[in-house]
């Protein structure tokens, strides 16, 4: 299914260095800041103005090799299936998951998680958060990408956990100060492949965010 490599493009030739029998197992997803050069025909998805996702191939030296759209088109595999296969294969990469109890959240003990890739960039695991954390998240999670390798997540279970958004922002700010190349803070609601920006920020010392109507509707069914 992934065996054809008829292209002479340099990126395609580089992918050809991976044995065709291993290609399905070497597919990965990476998330990069928008503007990172990936070539003119990379297999990407713009899911946020500041971030971009790409299907890549893990090379012989564990480096990410650009997968071009014109090469992927020769594999006769639907684009959705390639994303899914790449995300499944990403699951073999090790993670460092740390748990944090968020303060000042009413009526319950609310926990957030820091997820960091070990040896392979970890941000794309926000699209497989259920598997990374080990339980179902029908409402998804609030996610902040700390840097190109890590993010923090607050699993959403009710309006009470939504009240932890401000504390999640503060946690991300603390972790950003420990990173050499932190990304600008953006709070996202991630549910499967769907990404919504909450337009969060701190104005005159007060945390503010806009809750999407889709999230309000989902929470209303549980509370």
PDB file of C-alpha atoms in Angstrom:
ATOM      1  CA  UNK A   1       0.000   0.000   0.000  1.00  0.00           C
ATOM      2  CA  UNK A   2       2.940   2.366   0.676  1.00  0.00           C
ATOM      3  CA  UNK A   3       5.458   0.705  -1.642  1.00  0.00           C
ATOM      4  CA  UNK A   4       5.491   3.014  -4.687  1.00  0.00           C
ATOM      5  CA  UNK A   5       8.193   5.680  -4.774  1.00  0.00           C
ATOM      6  CA  UNK A   6       8.121   6.913  -8.384  1.00  0.00           C
ATOM      7  CA  UNK A   7       9.065  10.501  -7.584  1.00  0.00           C
ATOM      8  CA  UNK A   8      12.486  12.071  -8.173  1.00  0.00           C
ATOM      9  CA  UNK A   9      11.804  14.936  -5.761  1.00  0.00           C
ATOM     10  CA  UNK A  10      14.656  15.113  -3.171  1.00  0.00           C
ATOM     11  CA  UNK A  11      12.195  14.805  -0.301  1.00  0.00           C
ATOM     12  CA  UNK A  12      10.658  11.712  -1.884  1.00  0.00           C
ATOM     13  CA  UNK A  13      14.082  10.194  -2.461  1.00  0.00           C
ATOM     14  CA  UNK A  14      14.883  10.727   1.207  1.00  0.00           C
ATOM     15  CA  UNK A  15      11.712   8.892   2.199  1.00  0.00           C
ATOM     16  CA  UNK A  16      12.845   6.126  -0.153  1.00  0.00           C
ATOM     17  CA  UNK A  17      15.736   5.441   2.244  1.00  0.00           C
ATOM     18  CA  UNK A  18      13.177   3.835   4.571  1.00  0.00           C
ATOM     19  CA  UNK A  19      12.326   0.251   3.517  1.00  0.00           C
ATOM     20  CA  UNK A  20       8.828   0.221   2.030  1.00  0.00           C
ATOM     21  CA  UNK A  21       7.793  -2.618   4.339  1.00  0.00           C
ATOM     22  CA  UNK A  22       8.444  -0.314   7.310  1.00  0.00           C
ATOM     23  CA  UNK A  23       6.749   2.803   5.994  1.00  0.00           C
ATOM     24  CA  UNK A  24       3.353   2.273   7.687  1.00  0.00           C
ATOM     25  CA  UNK A  25       5.151   1.834  11.027  1.00  0.00           C
ATOM     26  CA  UNK A  26       7.380   4.866  10.487  1.00  0.00           C
ATOM     27  CA  UNK A  27       4.622   7.392   9.822  1.00  0.00           C
ATOM     28  CA  UNK A  28       4.382  10.092  12.487  1.00  0.00           C
ATOM     29  CA  UNK A  29       2.598  13.368  13.159  1.00  0.00           C
ATOM     30  CA  UNK A  30       4.532  16.436  14.245  1.00  0.00           C
ATOM     31  CA  UNK A  31       3.190  19.841  15.269  1.00  0.00           C
ATOM     32  CA  UNK A  32       5.354  22.835  14.441  1.00  0.00           C
ATOM     33  CA  UNK A  33       5.049  26.612  14.780  1.00  0.00           C
ATOM     34  CA  UNK A  34       3.562  28.125  11.632  1.00  0.00           C
ATOM     35  CA  UNK A  35       6.296  29.276   9.284  1.00  0.00           C
ATOM     36  CA  UNK A  36       8.715  26.400   9.939  1.00  0.00           C
ATOM     37  CA  UNK A  37      10.002  25.451   6.452  1.00  0.00           C
ATOM     38  CA  UNK A  38       8.661  22.084   5.307  1.00  0.00           C
ATOM     39  CA  UNK A  39       8.922  22.549   1.548  1.00  0.00           C
ATOM     40  CA  UNK A  40       6.319  23.512  -1.018  1.00  0.00           C
ATOM     41  CA  UNK A  41       4.228  20.324  -0.954  1.00  0.00           C
ATOM     42  CA  UNK A  42       4.409  18.931   2.560  1.00  0.00           C
ATOM     43  CA  UNK A  43       1.504  16.813   3.823  1.00  0.00           C
ATOM     44  CA  UNK A  44       0.232  19.346   6.344  1.00  0.00           C
ATOM     45  CA  UNK A  45      -2.909  20.662   8.002  1.00  0.00           C
ATOM     46  CA  UNK A  46      -3.361  24.218   9.272  1.00  0.00           C
ATOM     47  CA  UNK A  47      -5.490  23.791  12.380  1.00  0.00           C
ATOM     48  CA  UNK A  48      -4.491  27.067  14.052  1.00  0.00           C
ATOM     49  CA  UNK A  49      -2.925  30.329  12.829  1.00  0.00           C
ATOM     50  CA  UNK A  50       0.149  29.744  14.988  1.00  0.00           C
ATOM     51  CA  UNK A  51       0.539  25.982  14.593  1.00  0.00           C
ATOM     52  CA  UNK A  52       0.724  23.463  11.785  1.00  0.00           C
ATOM     53  CA  UNK A  53       0.499  19.664  11.788  1.00  0.00           C
ATOM     54  CA  UNK A  54       2.418  17.469   9.347  1.00  0.00           C
ATOM     55  CA  UNK A  55       2.547  13.788   8.510  1.00  0.00           C
ATOM     56  CA  UNK A  56       6.207  12.792   8.302  1.00  0.00           C
ATOM     57  CA  UNK A  57       8.255   9.617   8.082  1.00  0.00           C
ATOM     58  CA  UNK A  58      10.673   8.679  10.856  1.00  0.00           C
ATOM     59  CA  UNK A  59      14.047   8.186   9.186  1.00  0.00           C
ATOM     60  CA  UNK A  60      16.914   5.797   9.827  1.00  0.00           C
ATOM     61  CA  UNK A  61      18.463   8.228  12.292  1.00  0.00           C
ATOM     62  CA  UNK A  62      15.071   8.956  13.895  1.00  0.00           C
ATOM     63  CA  UNK A  63      14.857  12.253  12.029  1.00  0.00           C
ATOM     64  CA  UNK A  64      11.522  13.524  10.633  1.00  0.00           C
ATOM     65  CA  UNK A  65      11.464  13.178   6.839  1.00  0.00           C
ATOM     66  CA  UNK A  66       9.055  15.377   4.911  1.00  0.00           C
ATOM     67  CA  UNK A  67       6.200  13.487   3.266  1.00  0.00           C
ATOM     68  CA  UNK A  68       5.030  15.286   0.125  1.00  0.00           C
ATOM     69  CA  UNK A  69       1.420  15.300  -0.969  1.00  0.00           C
ATOM     70  CA  UNK A  70       2.323  14.160  -4.466  1.00  0.00           C
ATOM     71  CA  UNK A  71       4.105  11.110  -3.083  1.00  0.00           C
ATOM     72  CA  UNK A  72       1.255  10.331  -0.672  1.00  0.00           C
ATOM     73  CA  UNK A  73      -1.147  10.509  -3.631  1.00  0.00           C
ATOM     74  CA  UNK A  74       0.628   7.530  -5.235  1.00  0.00           C
ATOM     75  CA  UNK A  75      -0.091   5.333  -2.208  1.00  0.00           C
ATOM     76  CA  UNK A  76      -3.841   5.215  -2.924  1.00  0.00           C
ATOM     77  CA  UNK A  77      -4.622   5.734   0.739  1.00  0.00           C
ATOM     78  CA  UNK A  78      -7.217   8.379   1.721  1.00  0.00           C
ATOM     79  CA  UNK A  79      -5.709  11.404   3.429  1.00  0.00           C
ATOM     80  CA  UNK A  80      -7.802  10.783   6.543  1.00  0.00           C
ATOM     81  CA  UNK A  81      -6.407   7.263   6.798  1.00  0.00           C
ATOM     82  CA  UNK A  82      -2.815   8.545   6.557  1.00  0.00           C
ATOM     83  CA  UNK A  83      -3.410  10.943   9.430  1.00  0.00           C
ATOM     84  CA  UNK A  84      -4.982   8.176  11.497  1.00  0.00           C
ATOM     85  CA  UNK A  85      -2.204   5.692  10.686  1.00  0.00           C
ATOM     86  CA  UNK A  86       0.454   8.271  11.549  1.00  0.00           C
ATOM     87  CA  UNK A  87      -1.241   9.068  14.847  1.00  0.00           C
ATOM     88  CA  UNK A  88      -1.507   5.371  15.750  1.00  0.00           C
ATOM     89  CA  UNK A  89       2.180   4.858  14.951  1.00  0.00           C
ATOM     90  CA  UNK A  90       3.028   7.907  17.058  1.00  0.00           C
ATOM     91  CA  UNK A  91       1.683   5.968  20.024  1.00  0.00           C
ATOM     92  CA  UNK A  92       4.852   3.860  20.306  1.00  0.00           C
ATOM     93  CA  UNK A  93       6.916   6.945  21.158  1.00  0.00           C
ATOM     94  CA  UNK A  94       7.623   7.314  24.894  1.00  0.00           C
ATOM     95  CA  UNK A  95       6.212  10.208  26.887  1.00  0.00           C
ATOM     96  CA  UNK A  96       6.934  11.906  30.176  1.00  0.00           C
ATOM     97  CA  UNK A  97       3.549  12.645  31.768  1.00  0.00           C
ATOM     98  CA  UNK A  98       3.431  14.675  34.971  1.00  0.00           C
ATOM     99  CA  UNK A  99       0.342  15.433  37.020  1.00  0.00           C
ATOM    100  CA  UNK A 100      -0.393  18.757  38.706  1.00  0.00           C
ATOM    101  CA  UNK A 101      -3.213  19.574  41.102  1.00  0.00           C
ATOM    102  CA  UNK A 102      -4.606  22.971  40.153  1.00  0.00           C
ATOM    103  CA  UNK A 103      -5.395  25.328  43.037  1.00  0.00           C
ATOM    104  CA  UNK A 104      -8.502  27.390  43.650  1.00  0.00           C
ATOM    105  CA  UNK A 105     -10.914  25.347  41.542  1.00  0.00           C
ATOM    106  CA  UNK A 106     -14.338  25.223  43.264  1.00  0.00           C
ATOM    107  CA  UNK A 107     -15.915  22.042  44.564  1.00  0.00           C
ATOM    108  CA  UNK A 108     -13.404  19.496  43.322  1.00  0.00           C
ATOM    109  CA  UNK A 109      -9.787  18.429  43.103  1.00  0.00           C
ATOM    110  CA  UNK A 110      -8.818  19.288  39.543  1.00  0.00           C
ATOM    111  CA  UNK A 111      -5.702  17.895  37.914  1.00  0.00           C
ATOM    112  CA  UNK A 112      -3.817  18.994  34.834  1.00  0.00           C
ATOM    113  CA  UNK A 113      -1.072  17.158  33.001  1.00  0.00           C
ATOM    114  CA  UNK A 114       2.193  18.100  31.396  1.00  0.00           C
ATOM    115  CA  UNK A 115       3.030  15.861  28.414  1.00  0.00           C
ATOM    116  CA  UNK A 116       6.560  15.877  26.989  1.00  0.00           C
ATOM    117  CA  UNK A 117       8.017  13.751  24.221  1.00  0.00           C
ATOM    118  CA  UNK A 118      11.049  11.612  25.018  1.00  0.00           C
ATOM    119  CA  UNK A 119      13.202  11.317  21.904  1.00  0.00           C
ATOM    120  CA  UNK A 120      10.431  12.363  19.501  1.00  0.00           C
ATOM    121  CA  UNK A 121       8.507  15.686  19.581  1.00  0.00           C
ATOM    122  CA  UNK A 122       5.524  15.258  21.848  1.00  0.00           C
ATOM    123  CA  UNK A 123       3.030  17.987  20.927  1.00  0.00           C
ATOM    124  CA  UNK A 124       1.048  15.877  18.426  1.00  0.00           C
ATOM    125  CA  UNK A 125       0.003  13.604  21.290  1.00  0.00           C
ATOM    126  CA  UNK A 126      -2.636  16.219  22.090  1.00  0.00           C
ATOM    127  CA  UNK A 127      -4.611  14.585  19.256  1.00  0.00           C
ATOM    128  CA  UNK A 128      -4.426  11.209  21.036  1.00  0.00           C
ATOM    129  CA  UNK A 129      -4.830  12.495  24.578  1.00  0.00           C
ATOM    130  CA  UNK A 130      -7.158   9.693  25.640  1.00  0.00           C
ATOM    131  CA  UNK A 131      -4.458   7.132  24.868  1.00  0.00           C
ATOM    132  CA  UNK A 132      -1.685   9.257  26.370  1.00  0.00           C
ATOM    133  CA  UNK A 133      -3.542   9.707  29.674  1.00  0.00           C
ATOM    134  CA  UNK A 134      -5.320   6.380  29.696  1.00  0.00           C
ATOM    135  CA  UNK A 135      -9.009   7.258  29.937  1.00  0.00           C
ATOM    136  CA  UNK A 136     -11.920   8.471  27.823  1.00  0.00           C
ATOM    137  CA  UNK A 137     -12.328  12.220  27.389  1.00  0.00           C
ATOM    138  CA  UNK A 138     -15.644  12.746  25.595  1.00  0.00           C
ATOM    139  CA  UNK A 139     -15.376  16.514  26.094  1.00  0.00           C
ATOM    140  CA  UNK A 140     -11.706  16.676  25.174  1.00  0.00           C
ATOM    141  CA  UNK A 141      -9.378  18.987  27.068  1.00  0.00           C
ATOM    142  CA  UNK A 142      -8.046  22.488  27.346  1.00  0.00           C
ATOM    143  CA  UNK A 143      -4.539  22.425  25.881  1.00  0.00           C
ATOM    144  CA  UNK A 144      -1.656  24.894  25.865  1.00  0.00           C
ATOM    145  CA  UNK A 145       1.404  24.148  23.746  1.00  0.00           C
ATOM    146  CA  UNK A 146       4.416  25.052  25.882  1.00  0.00           C
ATOM    147  CA  UNK A 147       7.113  24.467  23.270  1.00  0.00           C
ATOM    148  CA  UNK A 148       7.722  22.250  20.226  1.00  0.00           C
ATOM    149  CA  UNK A 149       8.047  19.183  22.445  1.00  0.00           C
ATOM    150  CA  UNK A 150       5.488  19.621  25.220  1.00  0.00           C
ATOM    151  CA  UNK A 151       2.039  20.811  26.199  1.00  0.00           C
ATOM    152  CA  UNK A 152      -0.185  21.026  29.250  1.00  0.00           C
ATOM    153  CA  UNK A 153      -3.735  19.703  29.278  1.00  0.00           C
ATOM    154  CA  UNK A 154      -6.752  20.040  31.530  1.00  0.00           C
ATOM    155  CA  UNK A 155      -9.248  17.216  30.816  1.00  0.00           C
ATOM    156  CA  UNK A 156     -12.767  18.628  30.752  1.00  0.00           C
ATOM    157  CA  UNK A 157     -15.433  16.831  32.748  1.00  0.00           C
ATOM    158  CA  UNK A 158     -17.783  19.608  33.875  1.00  0.00           C
ATOM    159  CA  UNK A 159     -18.208  23.340  34.292  1.00  0.00           C
ATOM    160  CA  UNK A 160     -16.226  22.980  37.505  1.00  0.00           C
ATOM    161  CA  UNK A 161     -13.129  21.801  35.685  1.00  0.00           C
ATOM    162  CA  UNK A 162     -13.589  24.568  33.122  1.00  0.00           C
ATOM    163  CA  UNK A 163     -13.116  26.941  36.038  1.00  0.00           C
ATOM    164  CA  UNK A 164      -9.516  25.688  36.175  1.00  0.00           C
ATOM    165  CA  UNK A 165      -8.613  27.459  32.917  1.00  0.00           C
ATOM    166  CA  UNK A 166      -6.910  30.339  34.719  1.00  0.00           C
ATOM    167  CA  UNK A 167      -4.821  27.940  36.815  1.00  0.00           C
ATOM    168  CA  UNK A 168      -3.872  26.025  33.656  1.00  0.00           C
ATOM    169  CA  UNK A 169      -2.665  29.289  32.115  1.00  0.00           C
ATOM    170  CA  UNK A 170      -0.518  29.947  35.199  1.00  0.00           C
ATOM    171  CA  UNK A 171       0.892  26.401  35.094  1.00  0.00           C
ATOM    172  CA  UNK A 172       1.870  26.816  31.457  1.00  0.00           C
ATOM    173  CA  UNK A 173       3.531  30.151  32.249  1.00  0.00           C
ATOM    174  CA  UNK A 174       5.587  28.451  34.979  1.00  0.00           C
ATOM    175  CA  UNK A 175       6.703  25.672  32.631  1.00  0.00           C
ATOM    176  CA  UNK A 176       7.403  28.112  29.766  1.00  0.00           C
ATOM    177  CA  UNK A 177      10.007  29.852  31.928  1.00  0.00           C
ATOM    178  CA  UNK A 178      11.892  26.544  32.102  1.00  0.00           C
ATOM    179  CA  UNK A 179      12.025  26.082  28.309  1.00  0.00           C
ATOM    180  CA  UNK A 180      14.739  27.394  26.023  1.00  0.00           C
ATOM    181  CA  UNK A 181      12.353  28.121  23.131  1.00  0.00           C
ATOM    182  CA  UNK A 182       8.852  28.588  24.555  1.00  0.00           C
ATOM    183  CA  UNK A 183       5.925  29.301  22.250  1.00  0.00           C
ATOM    184  CA  UNK A 184       3.475  32.180  22.720  1.00  0.00           C
ATOM    185  CA  UNK A 185       0.690  31.152  25.109  1.00  0.00           C
ATOM    186  CA  UNK A 186      -2.500  30.054  23.359  1.00  0.00           C
ATOM    187  CA  UNK A 187      -5.319  28.171  25.076  1.00  0.00           C
ATOM    188  CA  UNK A 188      -7.055  25.637  22.860  1.00  0.00           C
ATOM    189  CA  UNK A 189     -10.008  23.323  23.275  1.00  0.00           C
ATOM    190  CA  UNK A 190      -8.974  20.072  21.611  1.00  0.00           C
ATOM    191  CA  UNK A 191     -11.531  17.342  21.001  1.00  0.00           C
ATOM    192  CA  UNK A 192     -10.225  14.665  18.663  1.00  0.00           C
ATOM    193  CA  UNK A 193      -8.957  16.512  15.585  1.00  0.00           C
ATOM    194  CA  UNK A 194     -11.127  19.584  16.283  1.00  0.00           C
ATOM    195  CA  UNK A 195      -9.278  22.615  17.651  1.00  0.00           C
ATOM    196  CA  UNK A 196     -10.887  25.816  18.955  1.00  0.00           C
ATOM    197  CA  UNK A 197      -8.920  28.829  20.223  1.00  0.00           C
ATOM    198  CA  UNK A 198     -10.399  30.354  23.373  1.00  0.00           C
ATOM    199  CA  UNK A 199      -8.753  33.728  22.749  1.00  0.00           C
ATOM    200  CA  UNK A 200      -7.399  33.575  26.290  1.00  0.00           C
ATOM    201  CA  UNK A 201      -5.057  36.118  27.833  1.00  0.00           C
ATOM    202  CA  UNK A 202      -4.343  38.281  30.835  1.00  0.00           C
ATOM    203  CA  UNK A 203      -5.731  41.817  30.699  1.00  0.00           C
ATOM    204  CA  UNK A 204      -4.867  44.214  33.520  1.00  0.00           C
ATOM    205  CA  UNK A 205      -3.941  41.275  35.714  1.00  0.00           C
ATOM    206  CA  UNK A 206      -7.159  39.349  35.042  1.00  0.00           C
ATOM    207  CA  UNK A 207      -7.391  36.119  33.070  1.00  0.00           C
ATOM    208  CA  UNK A 208      -9.991  36.171  30.303  1.00  0.00           C
ATOM    209  CA  UNK A 209     -11.197  33.562  27.804  1.00  0.00           C
ATOM    210  CA  UNK A 210     -14.050  33.063  25.355  1.00  0.00           C
ATOM    211  CA  UNK A 211     -15.768  29.704  25.695  1.00  0.00           C
ATOM    212  CA  UNK A 212     -16.950  28.409  22.275  1.00  0.00           C
ATOM    213  CA  UNK A 213     -20.680  27.789  22.033  1.00  0.00           C
ATOM    214  CA  UNK A 214     -19.919  24.180  21.045  1.00  0.00           C
ATOM    215  CA  UNK A 215     -18.191  23.656  24.377  1.00  0.00           C
ATOM    216  CA  UNK A 216     -20.936  25.398  26.335  1.00  0.00           C
ATOM    217  CA  UNK A 217     -23.520  23.161  24.669  1.00  0.00           C
ATOM    218  CA  UNK A 218     -21.528  20.020  25.478  1.00  0.00           C
ATOM    219  CA  UNK A 219     -21.074  21.041  29.116  1.00  0.00           C
ATOM    220  CA  UNK A 220     -24.743  21.924  29.442  1.00  0.00           C
ATOM    221  CA  UNK A 221     -25.662  18.315  28.717  1.00  0.00           C
ATOM    222  CA  UNK A 222     -23.656  17.157  31.726  1.00  0.00           C
ATOM    223  CA  UNK A 223     -24.532  19.778  34.315  1.00  0.00           C
TER     224      UNK A 223
END
